[in-house]
Amino acid sequence: MMRDHVIYESRLELSRLLFADFDPSVRGVAQPFLLKAVVEGQARKHIPDYISTTDQGPVVVDVKPHCRLSTPVVAFTFAVDPAGGRVA
């Protein structure tokens, strides 16, 4: 169980943090940080909500309500894999 306070901006983010708090594989949560990548030849920047350190490695967490998933910027962000490429 995590012991540090983590700031959240919405109840949806709070819900995700509560899941992480009770997940035994999560060792910590950090925020915010800037991701930079070149995707399809274009420089991109994004600040995700959190990064969780787990037994399996780091997990980038970005929390968005379902109704925003179809907006172009959000859809593009979620379609980029960690290697900087596009997810099919």
CSV table of N, CA, C and O in Angstrom, one decimal:
chain,number,residue,atom,x,y,z
A,1,MET,N,0.8,-1.2,0.0
A,1,MET,CA,0.0,0.0,0.0
A,1,MET,C,0.9,1.2,0.0
A,1,MET,O,1.9,1.3,0.7
A,2,MET,N,0.5,2.2,-0.8
A,2,MET,CA,1.3,3.5,-0.9
A,2,MET,C,1.0,4.3,0.3
A,2,MET,O,-0.1,4.3,0.9
A,3,ARG,N,2.0,5.1,0.7
A,3,ARG,CA,1.9,5.9,1.9
A,3,ARG,C,1.9,7.4,1.6
A,3,ARG,O,1.5,8.2,2.5
A,4,ASP,N,2.3,7.9,0.5
A,4,ASP,CA,2.4,9.3,0.1
A,4,ASP,C,1.1,9.8,-0.5
A,4,ASP,O,0.4,9.1,-1.1
A,5,HIS,N,0.9,11.1,-0.3
A,5,HIS,CA,-0.3,11.7,-0.9
A,5,HIS,C,0.0,12.0,-2.4
A,5,HIS,O,1.1,12.4,-2.7
A,6,VAL,N,-0.9,11.8,-3.2
A,6,VAL,CA,-0.8,12.1,-4.7
A,6,VAL,C,-2.0,13.0,-5.0
A,6,VAL,O,-3.1,12.7,-4.7
A,7,ILE,N,-1.7,14.1,-5.7
A,7,ILE,CA,-2.7,15.1,-6.1
A,7,ILE,C,-3.5,14.5,-7.3
A,7,ILE,O,-2.9,13.9,-8.2
A,8,TYR,N,-4.8,14.7,-7.3
A,8,TYR,CA,-5.6,14.3,-8.4
A,8,TYR,C,-6.5,15.5,-8.8
A,8,TYR,O,-6.8,16.3,-8.0
A,9,GLU,N,-6.9,15.5,-10.0
A,9,GLU,CA,-7.7,16.6,-10.6
A,9,GLU,C,-9.2,16.3,-10.8
A,9,GLU,O,-9.9,17.1,-11.2
A,10,SER,N,-9.5,15.0,-10.7
A,10,SER,CA,-10.9,14.6,-10.9
A,10,SER,C,-11.2,13.4,-10.1
A,10,SER,O,-10.3,12.7,-9.6
A,11,ARG,N,-12.5,13.1,-10.0
A,11,ARG,CA,-12.9,11.9,-9.3
A,11,ARG,C,-12.5,10.6,-10.0
A,11,ARG,O,-12.2,9.6,-9.4
A,12,LEU,N,-12.4,10.8,-11.3
A,12,LEU,CA,-12.0,9.6,-12.1
A,12,LEU,C,-10.5,9.3,-11.8
A,12,LEU,O,-10.1,8.1,-11.7
A,13,GLU,N,-9.7,10.3,-11.7
A,13,GLU,CA,-8.3,10.1,-11.3
A,13,GLU,C,-8.2,9.5,-9.9
A,13,GLU,O,-7.4,8.6,-9.7
A,14,LEU,N,-9.0,10.0,-9.0
A,14,LEU,CA,-9.0,9.5,-7.7
A,14,LEU,C,-9.4,8.0,-7.7
A,14,LEU,O,-8.7,7.2,-7.0
A,15,SER,N,-10.4,7.6,-8.5
A,15,SER,CA,-10.7,6.2,-8.6
A,15,SER,C,-9.6,5.4,-9.0
A,15,SER,O,-9.3,4.3,-8.5
A,16,ARG,N,-8.8,5.9,-10.0
A,16,ARG,CA,-7.7,5.1,-10.5
A,16,ARG,C,-6.6,5.0,-9.5
A,16,ARG,O,-5.9,4.0,-9.3
A,17,LEU,N,-6.4,6.1,-8.7
A,17,LEU,CA,-5.4,6.0,-7.6
A,17,LEU,C,-5.8,5.0,-6.5
A,17,LEU,O,-4.9,4.4,-6.0
A,18,LEU,N,-7.1,4.9,-6.3
A,18,LEU,CA,-7.5,4.0,-5.2
A,18,LEU,C,-7.2,2.6,-5.7
A,18,LEU,O,-6.8,1.7,-4.9
A,19,PHE,N,-7.4,2.3,-7.0
A,19,PHE,CA,-7.1,1.0,-7.5
A,19,PHE,C,-5.6,0.7,-7.3
A,19,PHE,O,-5.2,-0.4,-6.9
A,20,ALA,N,-4.8,1.7,-7.6
A,20,ALA,CA,-3.3,1.5,-7.5
A,20,ALA,C,-2.9,1.3,-6.0
A,20,ALA,O,-2.0,0.6,-5.7
A,21,ASP,N,-3.6,2.0,-5.1
A,21,ASP,CA,-3.3,2.0,-3.7
A,21,ASP,C,-3.5,0.6,-3.1
A,21,ASP,O,-2.8,0.2,-2.2
A,22,PHE,N,-4.4,-0.2,-3.7
A,22,PHE,CA,-4.7,-1.5,-3.2
A,22,PHE,C,-4.2,-2.6,-4.1
A,22,PHE,O,-4.4,-3.8,-3.8
A,23,ASP,N,-3.4,-2.2,-5.1
A,23,ASP,CA,-2.8,-3.2,-6.0
A,23,ASP,C,-1.4,-3.6,-5.4
A,23,ASP,O,-0.5,-2.8,-5.3
A,24,PRO,N,-1.2,-4.8,-5.0
A,24,PRO,CA,0.0,-5.2,-4.3
A,24,PRO,C,1.3,-5.1,-5.2
A,24,PRO,O,2.4,-5.0,-4.7
A,25,SER,N,1.1,-5.1,-6.6
A,25,SER,CA,2.2,-5.0,-7.5
A,25,SER,C,2.7,-3.5,-7.6
A,25,SER,O,3.8,-3.3,-8.2
A,26,VAL,N,1.9,-2.5,-7.2
A,26,VAL,CA,2.3,-1.1,-7.4
A,26,VAL,C,3.2,-0.7,-6.2
A,26,VAL,O,2.8,-0.9,-5.0
A,27,ARG,N,4.4,-0.3,-6.5
A,27,ARG,CA,5.3,0.1,-5.5
A,27,ARG,C,5.4,1.6,-5.3
A,27,ARG,O,5.8,2.1,-4.3
A,28,GLY,N,4.8,2.4,-6.2
A,28,GLY,CA,4.8,3.9,-6.1
A,28,GLY,C,4.1,4.5,-7.2
A,28,GLY,O,3.9,3.9,-8.3
A,29,VAL,N,3.8,5.8,-7.0
A,29,VAL,CA,3.1,6.6,-8.1
A,29,VAL,C,3.8,8.0,-8.1
A,29,VAL,O,4.0,8.5,-7.0
A,30,ALA,N,4.1,8.5,-9.3
A,30,ALA,CA,4.8,9.8,-9.4
A,30,ALA,C,4.0,10.6,-10.4
A,30,ALA,O,3.3,10.1,-11.3
A,31,GLN,N,4.1,11.9,-10.2
A,31,GLN,CA,3.5,12.9,-11.2
A,31,GLN,C,4.1,14.2,-11.1
A,31,GLN,O,4.8,14.5,-10.1
A,32,PRO,N,3.8,15.2,-11.9
A,32,PRO,CA,3.7,15.0,-13.3
A,32,PRO,C,5.0,14.9,-14.0
A,32,PRO,O,6.1,15.2,-13.3
A,33,PHE,N,5.1,14.5,-15.2
A,33,PHE,CA,6.3,14.5,-15.9
A,33,PHE,C,6.0,14.7,-17.4
A,33,PHE,O,4.9,14.5,-17.8
A,34,LEU,N,7.0,15.1,-18.2
A,34,LEU,CA,6.8,15.4,-19.6
A,34,LEU,C,7.3,14.3,-20.4
A,34,LEU,O,8.5,13.9,-20.3
A,35,LEU,N,6.5,13.7,-21.3
A,35,LEU,CA,6.9,12.7,-22.3
A,35,LEU,C,7.2,13.5,-23.6
A,35,LEU,O,6.4,14.3,-24.0
A,36,LYS,N,8.3,13.2,-24.2
A,36,LYS,CA,8.7,13.7,-25.5
A,36,LYS,C,9.0,12.6,-26.5
A,36,LYS,O,9.7,11.6,-26.1
A,37,ALA,N,8.4,12.6,-27.7
A,37,ALA,CA,8.7,11.6,-28.7
A,37,ALA,C,8.5,12.1,-30.1
A,37,ALA,O,7.8,13.1,-30.2
A,38,VAL,N,9.1,11.5,-31.0
A,38,VAL,CA,8.9,11.8,-32.4
A,38,VAL,C,8.0,10.7,-32.9
A,38,VAL,O,8.3,9.5,-32.9
A,39,VAL,N,6.8,11.1,-33.4
A,39,VAL,CA,5.8,10.2,-33.9
A,39,VAL,C,5.5,10.6,-35.3
A,39,VAL,O,5.1,11.7,-35.6
A,40,GLU,N,5.7,9.6,-36.2
A,40,GLU,CA,5.4,9.8,-37.6
A,40,GLU,C,6.1,11.1,-38.1
A,40,GLU,O,5.6,11.9,-38.9
A,41,GLY,N,7.4,11.3,-37.7
A,41,GLY,CA,8.2,12.4,-38.1
A,41,GLY,C,7.9,13.7,-37.4
A,41,GLY,O,8.5,14.7,-37.8
A,42,GLN,N,7.0,13.7,-36.5
A,42,GLN,CA,6.6,15.0,-35.8
A,42,GLN,C,6.9,14.9,-34.3
A,42,GLN,O,6.6,13.9,-33.7
A,43,ALA,N,7.5,16.0,-33.8
A,43,ALA,CA,7.8,16.0,-32.4
A,43,ALA,C,6.5,16.2,-31.6
A,43,ALA,O,5.7,17.0,-31.9
A,44,ARG,N,6.3,15.4,-30.6
A,44,ARG,CA,5.1,15.4,-29.7
A,44,ARG,C,5.5,15.5,-28.3
A,44,ARG,O,6.6,15.0,-27.9
A,45,LYS,N,4.7,16.2,-27.5
A,45,LYS,CA,4.9,16.3,-26.1
A,45,LYS,C,3.5,16.0,-25.4
A,45,LYS,O,2.5,16.3,-25.9
A,46,HIS,N,3.6,15.4,-24.2
A,46,HIS,CA,2.4,15.0,-23.5
A,46,HIS,C,2.8,14.9,-22.0
A,46,HIS,O,3.8,14.3,-21.6
A,47,ILE,N,1.9,15.4,-21.2
A,47,ILE,CA,2.1,15.2,-19.7
A,47,ILE,C,1.0,14.3,-19.2
A,47,ILE,O,-0.2,14.6,-19.1
A,48,PRO,N,1.3,13.0,-19.0
A,48,PRO,CA,0.3,12.0,-18.5
A,48,PRO,C,0.0,12.3,-17.0
A,48,PRO,O,0.6,13.1,-16.4
A,49,ASP,N,-1.1,11.7,-16.5
A,49,ASP,CA,-1.5,11.9,-15.2
A,49,ASP,C,-0.6,11.4,-14.1
A,49,ASP,O,-0.3,12.1,-13.1
A,50,TYR,N,-0.1,10.2,-14.4
A,50,TYR,CA,0.8,9.5,-13.4
A,50,TYR,C,1.7,8.5,-14.1
A,50,TYR,O,1.5,8.1,-15.2
A,51,ILE,N,2.7,8.1,-13.3
A,51,ILE,CA,3.5,6.9,-13.7
A,51,ILE,C,3.5,6.0,-12.5
A,51,ILE,O,3.8,6.5,-11.4
A,52,SER,N,3.1,4.8,-12.6
A,52,SER,CA,3.2,3.8,-11.5
A,52,SER,C,4.4,2.9,-11.7
A,52,SER,O,4.7,2.4,-12.8
A,53,THR,N,5.1,2.7,-10.6
A,53,THR,CA,6.2,1.7,-10.6
A,53,THR,C,5.6,0.4,-10.1
A,53,THR,O,5.0,0.4,-9.0
A,54,THR,N,5.7,-0.6,-10.9
A,54,THR,CA,5.1,-1.9,-10.5
A,54,THR,C,6.1,-3.0,-10.6
A,54,THR,O,7.2,-2.8,-11.0
A,55,ASP,N,5.8,-4.2,-10.1
A,55,ASP,CA,6.7,-5.3,-10.1
A,55,ASP,C,7.0,-5.7,-11.6
A,55,ASP,O,8.1,-6.2,-11.8
A,56,GLN,N,6.2,-5.4,-12.5
A,56,GLN,CA,6.4,-5.7,-13.9
A,56,GLN,C,7.1,-4.5,-14.7
A,56,GLN,O,7.5,-4.7,-15.8
A,57,GLY,N,7.3,-3.4,-14.0
A,57,GLY,CA,8.0,-2.2,-14.7
A,57,GLY,C,7.1,-1.0,-14.6
A,57,GLY,O,6.0,-1.1,-14.0
A,58,PRO,N,7.5,0.1,-15.2
A,58,PRO,CA,6.7,1.3,-15.1
A,58,PRO,C,5.5,1.3,-16.0
A,58,PRO,O,5.5,0.6,-17.0
A,59,VAL,N,4.4,1.9,-15.5
A,59,VAL,CA,3.1,2.0,-16.2
A,59,VAL,C,2.7,3.4,-16.3
A,59,VAL,O,2.5,4.1,-15.3
A,60,VAL,N,2.6,4.0,-17.5
A,60,VAL,CA,2.1,5.3,-17.7
A,60,VAL,C,0.6,5.3,-17.6
A,60,VAL,O,0.0,4.5,-18.3
A,61,VAL,N,0.0,6.2,-16.8
A,61,VAL,CA,-1.4,6.2,-16.6
A,61,VAL,C,-2.0,7.6,-17.0
A,61,VAL,O,-1.5,8.6,-16.6
A,62,ASP,N,-2.9,7.5,-17.9
A,62,ASP,CA,-3.6,8.7,-18.4
A,62,ASP,C,-5.1,8.5,-18.2
A,62,ASP,O,-5.6,7.5,-18.8
A,63,VAL,N,-5.8,9.2,-17.5
A,63,VAL,CA,-7.2,9.0,-17.1
A,63,VAL,C,-8.0,10.0,-17.9
A,63,VAL,O,-7.8,11.2,-17.7
A,64,LYS,N,-8.9,9.5,-18.7
A,64,LYS,CA,-9.9,10.4,-19.5
A,64,LYS,C,-11.3,9.8,-19.4
A,64,LYS,O,-11.4,8.6,-19.4
A,65,PRO,N,-12.3,10.6,-19.3
A,65,PRO,CA,-13.7,10.1,-19.3
A,65,PRO,C,-13.9,9.5,-20.7
A,65,PRO,O,-13.4,9.9,-21.7
A,66,HIS,N,-14.8,8.5,-20.7
A,66,HIS,CA,-15.1,7.8,-22.0
A,66,HIS,C,-15.6,8.7,-23.1
A,66,HIS,O,-15.2,8.5,-24.3
A,67,CYS,N,-16.3,9.7,-22.7
A,67,CYS,CA,-16.9,10.6,-23.7
A,67,CYS,C,-15.8,11.4,-24.5
A,67,CYS,O,-16.0,11.9,-25.6
A,68,ARG,N,-14.6,11.5,-23.9
A,68,ARG,CA,-13.5,12.2,-24.6
A,68,ARG,C,-12.6,11.4,-25.4
A,68,ARG,O,-11.7,11.9,-26.1
A,69,LEU,N,-12.8,10.1,-25.4
A,69,LEU,CA,-11.9,9.1,-26.1
A,69,LEU,C,-11.9,9.3,-27.6
A,69,LEU,O,-10.9,9.0,-28.3
A,70,SER,N,-13.0,9.8,-28.1
A,70,SER,CA,-13.1,10.0,-29.6
A,70,SER,C,-12.6,11.3,-30.1
A,70,SER,O,-12.5,11.5,-31.3
A,71,THR,N,-12.2,12.2,-29.2
A,71,THR,CA,-11.7,13.5,-29.7
A,71,THR,C,-10.3,13.2,-30.3
A,71,THR,O,-9.5,12.4,-29.8
A,72,PRO,N,-9.9,13.9,-31.4
A,72,PRO,CA,-8.7,13.6,-32.1
A,72,PRO,C,-7.4,13.6,-31.3
A,72,PRO,O,-6.6,12.7,-31.4
A,73,VAL,N,-7.3,14.6,-30.4
A,73,VAL,CA,-6.0,14.7,-29.6
A,73,VAL,C,-5.9,13.5,-28.6
A,73,VAL,O,-4.9,12.9,-28.5
A,74,VAL,N,-7.0,13.2,-28.0
A,74,VAL,CA,-7.0,12.1,-27.0
A,74,VAL,C,-6.8,10.8,-27.7
A,74,VAL,O,-6.0,10.0,-27.3
A,75,ALA,N,-7.5,10.6,-28.8
A,75,ALA,CA,-7.4,9.4,-29.5
A,75,ALA,C,-6.0,9.2,-30.0
A,75,ALA,O,-5.4,8.1,-30.0
A,76,PHE,N,-5.3,10.2,-30.5
A,76,PHE,CA,-4.0,10.1,-31.0
A,76,PHE,C,-3.0,9.8,-29.8
A,76,PHE,O,-2.2,8.9,-30.0
A,77,THR,N,-3.2,10.4,-28.7
A,77,THR,CA,-2.4,10.2,-27.5
A,77,THR,C,-2.4,8.7,-27.1
A,77,THR,O,-1.4,8.1,-26.8
A,78,PHE,N,-3.6,8.2,-27.0
A,78,PHE,CA,-3.8,6.8,-26.6
A,78,PHE,C,-3.3,5.8,-27.7
A,78,PHE,O,-3.2,4.6,-27.4
A,79,ALA,N,-3.1,6.2,-28.9
A,79,ALA,CA,-2.7,5.3,-30.0
A,79,ALA,C,-1.2,5.2,-30.1
A,79,ALA,O,-0.7,4.5,-31.0
A,80,VAL,N,-0.5,6.0,-29.3
A,80,VAL,CA,1.0,6.0,-29.4
A,80,VAL,C,1.6,5.0,-28.4
A,80,VAL,O,1.2,5.0,-27.2
A,81,ASP,N,2.4,4.0,-28.9
A,81,ASP,CA,3.0,3.1,-28.0
A,81,ASP,C,4.3,3.6,-27.3
A,81,ASP,O,4.8,4.7,-27.7
A,82,PRO,N,4.8,3.0,-26.3
A,82,PRO,CA,5.9,3.5,-25.6
A,82,PRO,C,7.2,3.7,-26.4
A,82,PRO,O,8.1,4.5,-26.1
A,83,ALA,N,7.3,3.0,-27.5
A,83,ALA,CA,8.5,3.1,-28.4
A,83,ALA,C,8.4,4.3,-29.3
A,83,ALA,O,9.3,4.6,-30.1
A,84,GLY,N,7.3,5.1,-29.2
A,84,GLY,CA,7.1,6.3,-30.0
A,84,GLY,C,6.4,6.1,-31.3
A,84,GLY,O,6.4,6.9,-32.1
A,85,GLY,N,5.9,4.9,-31.5
A,85,GLY,CA,5.2,4.5,-32.8
A,85,GLY,C,3.7,4.6,-32.6
A,85,GLY,O,3.3,4.9,-31.5
A,86,ARG,N,3.0,4.2,-33.6
A,86,ARG,CA,1.6,4.2,-33.5
A,86,ARG,C,1.1,2.8,-33.2
A,86,ARG,O,1.6,1.9,-33.7
A,87,VAL,N,0.0,2.7,-32.4
A,87,VAL,CA,-0.6,1.4,-32.2
A,87,VAL,C,-1.6,1.2,-33.2
A,87,VAL,O,-2.4,2.1,-33.5
A,88,ALA,N,-1.6,0.1,-33.8
A,88,ALA,CA,-2.6,-0.2,-34.9
A,88,ALA,C,-4.0,-0.3,-34.4
A,88,ALA,O,-4.3,-0.6,-33.4
